[in-house]
Amino acid sequence: MTTIDKVLYTGKTHTTGGREGQAQSSDGRLDIKLSSPGGPGKGTNPEQLFAAGWSACFIGAMGLAAGKMKVKLPEDLAVDAEVDLGTADGAYFLQARLNVSLPGVEREVAQALVDTAHQTCPYSKLTRGNINVAINIV
């Protein structure tokens, strides 16, 4: 396991009520209601939050890769993240897909950007070897 030498940022939240609760960040920028996936509640759920965080971070990692490769990323670059909550043998698990759209970027260049981003993105590192992940260029 890698030990961090220098902490750049710490996200802090206070959550009550579990999947039917409320989450607030210490700086007040996040204040959301939570609800179970597919349930009647009007809040978001942890799977959606994870998908949003990972896809945003992945785009940042692609930006770093593009800078090193001297490639201009398209303005309409997008990552559609899908995080599944499921069961196997009576236990809960996650699996995920990142569907990356790089309009106008040659397939080989797009693949190199995605591969590099997946190696450097902290969320990708977090999931590597822990859950099933598919990254697709669409």
PDB file of C-alpha atoms in Angstrom:
ATOM      1  CA  MET A   1       0.000   0.000   0.000  1.00  0.00           C
ATOM      2  CA  THR A   2       1.239   3.471  -0.909  1.00  0.00           C
ATOM      3  CA  THR A   3       1.541   6.025   1.869  1.00  0.00           C
ATOM      4  CA  ILE A   4       0.796   9.640   0.970  1.00  0.00           C
ATOM      5  CA  ASP A   5       3.776  11.967   1.446  1.00  0.00           C
ATOM      6  CA  LYS A   6       1.826  15.209   1.184  1.00  0.00           C
ATOM      7  CA  VAL A   7      -1.941  15.627   1.623  1.00  0.00           C
ATOM      8  CA  LEU A   8      -3.263  18.067  -1.001  1.00  0.00           C
ATOM      9  CA  TYR A   9      -6.889  18.157   0.111  1.00  0.00           C
ATOM     10  CA  THR A  10      -9.227  16.416   2.533  1.00  0.00           C
ATOM     11  CA  GLY A  11     -12.924  16.196   1.737  1.00  0.00           C
ATOM     12  CA  LYS A  12     -14.929  16.148   4.939  1.00  0.00           C
ATOM     13  CA  THR A  13     -18.588  15.253   5.201  1.00  0.00           C
ATOM     14  CA  HIS A  14     -21.057  14.635   7.994  1.00  0.00           C
ATOM     15  CA  THR A  15     -23.720  12.068   7.107  1.00  0.00           C
ATOM     16  CA  THR A  16     -26.743  11.026   9.135  1.00  0.00           C
ATOM     17  CA  GLY A  17     -29.504   8.532   8.401  1.00  0.00           C
ATOM     18  CA  GLY A  18     -27.562   6.278   6.031  1.00  0.00           C
ATOM     19  CA  ARG A  19     -29.087   5.776   2.585  1.00  0.00           C
ATOM     20  CA  GLU A  20     -32.253   7.645   3.639  1.00  0.00           C
ATOM     21  CA  GLY A  21     -30.388  10.504   5.270  1.00  0.00           C
ATOM     22  CA  GLN A  22     -28.532  13.735   4.658  1.00  0.00           C
ATOM     23  CA  ALA A  23     -24.894  14.549   3.850  1.00  0.00           C
ATOM     24  CA  GLN A  24     -23.177  17.902   4.328  1.00  0.00           C
ATOM     25  CA  SER A  25     -19.608  18.943   3.671  1.00  0.00           C
ATOM     26  CA  SER A  26     -17.620  20.810   6.293  1.00  0.00           C
ATOM     27  CA  ASP A  27     -17.303  23.835   3.973  1.00  0.00           C
ATOM     28  CA  GLY A  28     -21.057  23.959   3.235  1.00  0.00           C
ATOM     29  CA  ARG A  29     -20.649  23.441  -0.517  1.00  0.00           C
ATOM     30  CA  LEU A  30     -22.375  20.055  -0.414  1.00  0.00           C
ATOM     31  CA  ASP A  31     -25.743  19.659   1.274  1.00  0.00           C
ATOM     32  CA  ILE A  32     -27.757  16.786  -0.158  1.00  0.00           C
ATOM     33  CA  LYS A  33     -30.553  14.437   0.683  1.00  0.00           C
ATOM     34  CA  LEU A  34     -29.844  10.741   0.233  1.00  0.00           C
ATOM     35  CA  SER A  35     -32.191   7.956  -0.816  1.00  0.00           C
ATOM     36  CA  SER A  36     -31.872   4.312  -1.756  1.00  0.00           C
ATOM     37  CA  PRO A  37     -31.308   3.486  -5.448  1.00  0.00           C
ATOM     38  CA  GLY A  38     -34.642   3.064  -7.199  1.00  0.00           C
ATOM     39  CA  GLY A  39     -36.528   4.064  -4.068  1.00  0.00           C
ATOM     40  CA  PRO A  40     -39.213   6.716  -3.717  1.00  0.00           C
ATOM     41  CA  GLY A  41     -36.909   9.312  -2.154  1.00  0.00           C
ATOM     42  CA  LYS A  42     -35.854  12.487  -3.950  1.00  0.00           C
ATOM     43  CA  GLY A  43     -32.205  12.358  -2.934  1.00  0.00           C
ATOM     44  CA  THR A  44     -29.150  10.966  -4.639  1.00  0.00           C
ATOM     45  CA  ASN A  45     -27.380   7.784  -3.581  1.00  0.00           C
ATOM     46  CA  PRO A  46     -23.772   6.757  -2.896  1.00  0.00           C
ATOM     47  CA  GLU A  47     -23.444   5.001  -6.266  1.00  0.00           C
ATOM     48  CA  GLN A  48     -24.363   8.196  -8.137  1.00  0.00           C
ATOM     49  CA  LEU A  49     -21.972  10.230  -6.004  1.00  0.00           C
ATOM     50  CA  PHE A  50     -19.150   7.767  -6.652  1.00  0.00           C
ATOM     51  CA  ALA A  51     -19.895   7.812 -10.398  1.00  0.00           C
ATOM     52  CA  ALA A  52     -19.834  11.632 -10.466  1.00  0.00           C
ATOM     53  CA  GLY A  53     -16.593  11.858  -8.483  1.00  0.00           C
ATOM     54  CA  TRP A  54     -14.802   9.205 -10.517  1.00  0.00           C
ATOM     55  CA  SER A  55     -15.851  10.601 -13.890  1.00  0.00           C
ATOM     56  CA  ALA A  56     -14.783  14.142 -12.919  1.00  0.00           C
ATOM     57  CA  CYS A  57     -11.426  12.895 -11.646  1.00  0.00           C
ATOM     58  CA  PHE A  58     -10.954  10.743 -14.754  1.00  0.00           C
ATOM     59  CA  ILE A  59     -11.470  13.762 -17.001  1.00  0.00           C
ATOM     60  CA  GLY A  60      -8.805  15.580 -14.994  1.00  0.00           C
ATOM     61  CA  ALA A  61      -6.431  12.644 -15.432  1.00  0.00           C
ATOM     62  CA  MET A  62      -7.090  12.667 -19.183  1.00  0.00           C
ATOM     63  CA  GLY A  63      -6.237  16.374 -19.201  1.00  0.00           C
ATOM     64  CA  LEU A  64      -2.871  15.649 -17.585  1.00  0.00           C
ATOM     65  CA  ALA A  65      -2.237  12.835 -20.058  1.00  0.00           C
ATOM     66  CA  ALA A  66      -3.198  15.087 -22.986  1.00  0.00           C
ATOM     67  CA  GLY A  67      -0.766  17.747 -21.794  1.00  0.00           C
ATOM     68  CA  LYS A  68       2.099  15.272 -21.686  1.00  0.00           C
ATOM     69  CA  MET A  69       1.138  13.847 -25.080  1.00  0.00           C
ATOM     70  CA  LYS A  70       0.635  17.346 -26.564  1.00  0.00           C
ATOM     71  CA  VAL A  71      -2.928  16.469 -27.569  1.00  0.00           C
ATOM     72  CA  LYS A  72      -5.804  18.946 -27.451  1.00  0.00           C
ATOM     73  CA  LEU A  73      -8.872  17.482 -25.792  1.00  0.00           C
ATOM     74  CA  PRO A  74     -12.217  18.254 -27.458  1.00  0.00           C
ATOM     75  CA  GLU A  75     -14.505  20.771 -25.750  1.00  0.00           C
ATOM     76  CA  ASP A  76     -17.297  18.197 -25.713  1.00  0.00           C
ATOM     77  CA  LEU A  77     -15.255  15.488 -23.984  1.00  0.00           C
ATOM     78  CA  ALA A  78     -17.495  13.493 -21.647  1.00  0.00           C
ATOM     79  CA  VAL A  79     -17.376  10.482 -19.350  1.00  0.00           C
ATOM     80  CA  ASP A  80     -20.593   8.635 -18.607  1.00  0.00           C
ATOM     81  CA  ALA A  81     -19.959   6.599 -15.484  1.00  0.00           C
ATOM     82  CA  GLU A  82     -22.155   3.673 -14.479  1.00  0.00           C
ATOM     83  CA  VAL A  83     -21.767   2.169 -11.013  1.00  0.00           C
ATOM     84  CA  ASP A  84     -23.766  -0.982 -10.327  1.00  0.00           C
ATOM     85  CA  LEU A  85     -24.763  -2.104  -6.848  1.00  0.00           C
ATOM     86  CA  GLY A  86     -25.412  -5.827  -6.866  1.00  0.00           C
ATOM     87  CA  THR A  87     -25.163  -9.030  -4.912  1.00  0.00           C
ATOM     88  CA  ALA A  88     -23.207 -12.256  -5.194  1.00  0.00           C
ATOM     89  CA  ASP A  89     -23.409 -15.098  -2.715  1.00  0.00           C
ATOM     90  CA  GLY A  90     -25.622 -12.984  -0.453  1.00  0.00           C
ATOM     91  CA  ALA A  91     -23.143 -10.087  -0.164  1.00  0.00           C
ATOM     92  CA  TYR A  92     -23.214  -6.609  -1.722  1.00  0.00           C
ATOM     93  CA  PHE A  93     -20.692  -5.575  -4.374  1.00  0.00           C
ATOM     94  CA  LEU A  94     -20.026  -2.765  -6.833  1.00  0.00           C
ATOM     95  CA  GLN A  95     -18.932  -2.873 -10.449  1.00  0.00           C
ATOM     96  CA  ALA A  96     -18.440   0.008 -12.847  1.00  0.00           C
ATOM     97  CA  ARG A  97     -18.133   1.179 -16.413  1.00  0.00           C
ATOM     98  CA  LEU A  98     -16.655   4.410 -17.702  1.00  0.00           C
ATOM     99  CA  ASN A  99     -17.877   5.279 -21.191  1.00  0.00           C
ATOM    100  CA  VAL A 100     -15.497   7.900 -22.556  1.00  0.00           C
ATOM    101  CA  SER A 101     -16.459  10.171 -25.450  1.00  0.00           C
ATOM    102  CA  LEU A 102     -13.570  11.939 -27.218  1.00  0.00           C
ATOM    103  CA  PRO A 103     -15.150  13.313 -30.424  1.00  0.00           C
ATOM    104  CA  GLY A 104     -12.649  13.987 -33.190  1.00  0.00           C
ATOM    105  CA  VAL A 105      -9.753  12.203 -31.475  1.00  0.00           C
ATOM    106  CA  GLU A 106      -8.206   9.320 -33.405  1.00  0.00           C
ATOM    107  CA  ARG A 107      -8.992   5.934 -31.857  1.00  0.00           C
ATOM    108  CA  GLU A 108      -5.335   5.082 -31.066  1.00  0.00           C
ATOM    109  CA  VAL A 109      -4.753   8.471 -29.421  1.00  0.00           C
ATOM    110  CA  ALA A 110      -8.017   8.192 -27.489  1.00  0.00           C
ATOM    111  CA  GLN A 111      -6.991   4.738 -26.249  1.00  0.00           C
ATOM    112  CA  ALA A 112      -3.600   6.040 -25.119  1.00  0.00           C
ATOM    113  CA  LEU A 113      -5.273   8.922 -23.253  1.00  0.00           C
ATOM    114  CA  VAL A 114      -7.749   6.595 -21.553  1.00  0.00           C
ATOM    115  CA  ASP A 115      -5.073   4.027 -20.649  1.00  0.00           C
ATOM    116  CA  THR A 116      -2.825   6.697 -19.143  1.00  0.00           C
ATOM    117  CA  ALA A 117      -5.713   8.295 -17.257  1.00  0.00           C
ATOM    118  CA  HIS A 118      -6.743   4.927 -15.834  1.00  0.00           C
ATOM    119  CA  GLN A 119      -3.202   4.407 -14.527  1.00  0.00           C
ATOM    120  CA  THR A 120      -3.006   7.846 -12.883  1.00  0.00           C
ATOM    121  CA  CYS A 121      -6.568   8.670 -11.741  1.00  0.00           C
ATOM    122  CA  PRO A 122      -6.831   8.178  -7.945  1.00  0.00           C
ATOM    123  CA  TYR A 123     -10.328   6.694  -8.268  1.00  0.00           C
ATOM    124  CA  SER A 124      -9.051   4.171 -10.813  1.00  0.00           C
ATOM    125  CA  LYS A 125      -6.235   3.268  -8.441  1.00  0.00           C
ATOM    126  CA  LEU A 126      -8.790   2.845  -5.649  1.00  0.00           C
ATOM    127  CA  THR A 127     -10.864   0.388  -7.659  1.00  0.00           C
ATOM    128  CA  ARG A 128      -8.034  -1.517  -9.356  1.00  0.00           C
ATOM    129  CA  GLY A 129      -8.157  -5.144  -8.276  1.00  0.00           C
ATOM    130  CA  ASN A 130     -11.130  -4.470  -5.990  1.00  0.00           C
ATOM    131  CA  ILE A 131     -14.131  -4.326  -8.327  1.00  0.00           C
ATOM    132  CA  ASN A 132     -14.873  -5.206 -11.941  1.00  0.00           C
ATOM    133  CA  VAL A 133     -14.245  -2.157 -14.141  1.00  0.00           C
ATOM    134  CA  ALA A 134     -14.723  -1.673 -17.876  1.00  0.00           C
ATOM    135  CA  ILE A 135     -13.536   1.442 -19.678  1.00  0.00           C
ATOM    136  CA  ASN A 136     -15.058   1.943 -23.103  1.00  0.00           C
ATOM    137  CA  ILE A 137     -14.325   4.538 -25.754  1.00  0.00           C
ATOM    138  CA  VAL A 138     -17.628   5.473 -27.343  1.00  0.00           C
TER     139      VAL A 138
END
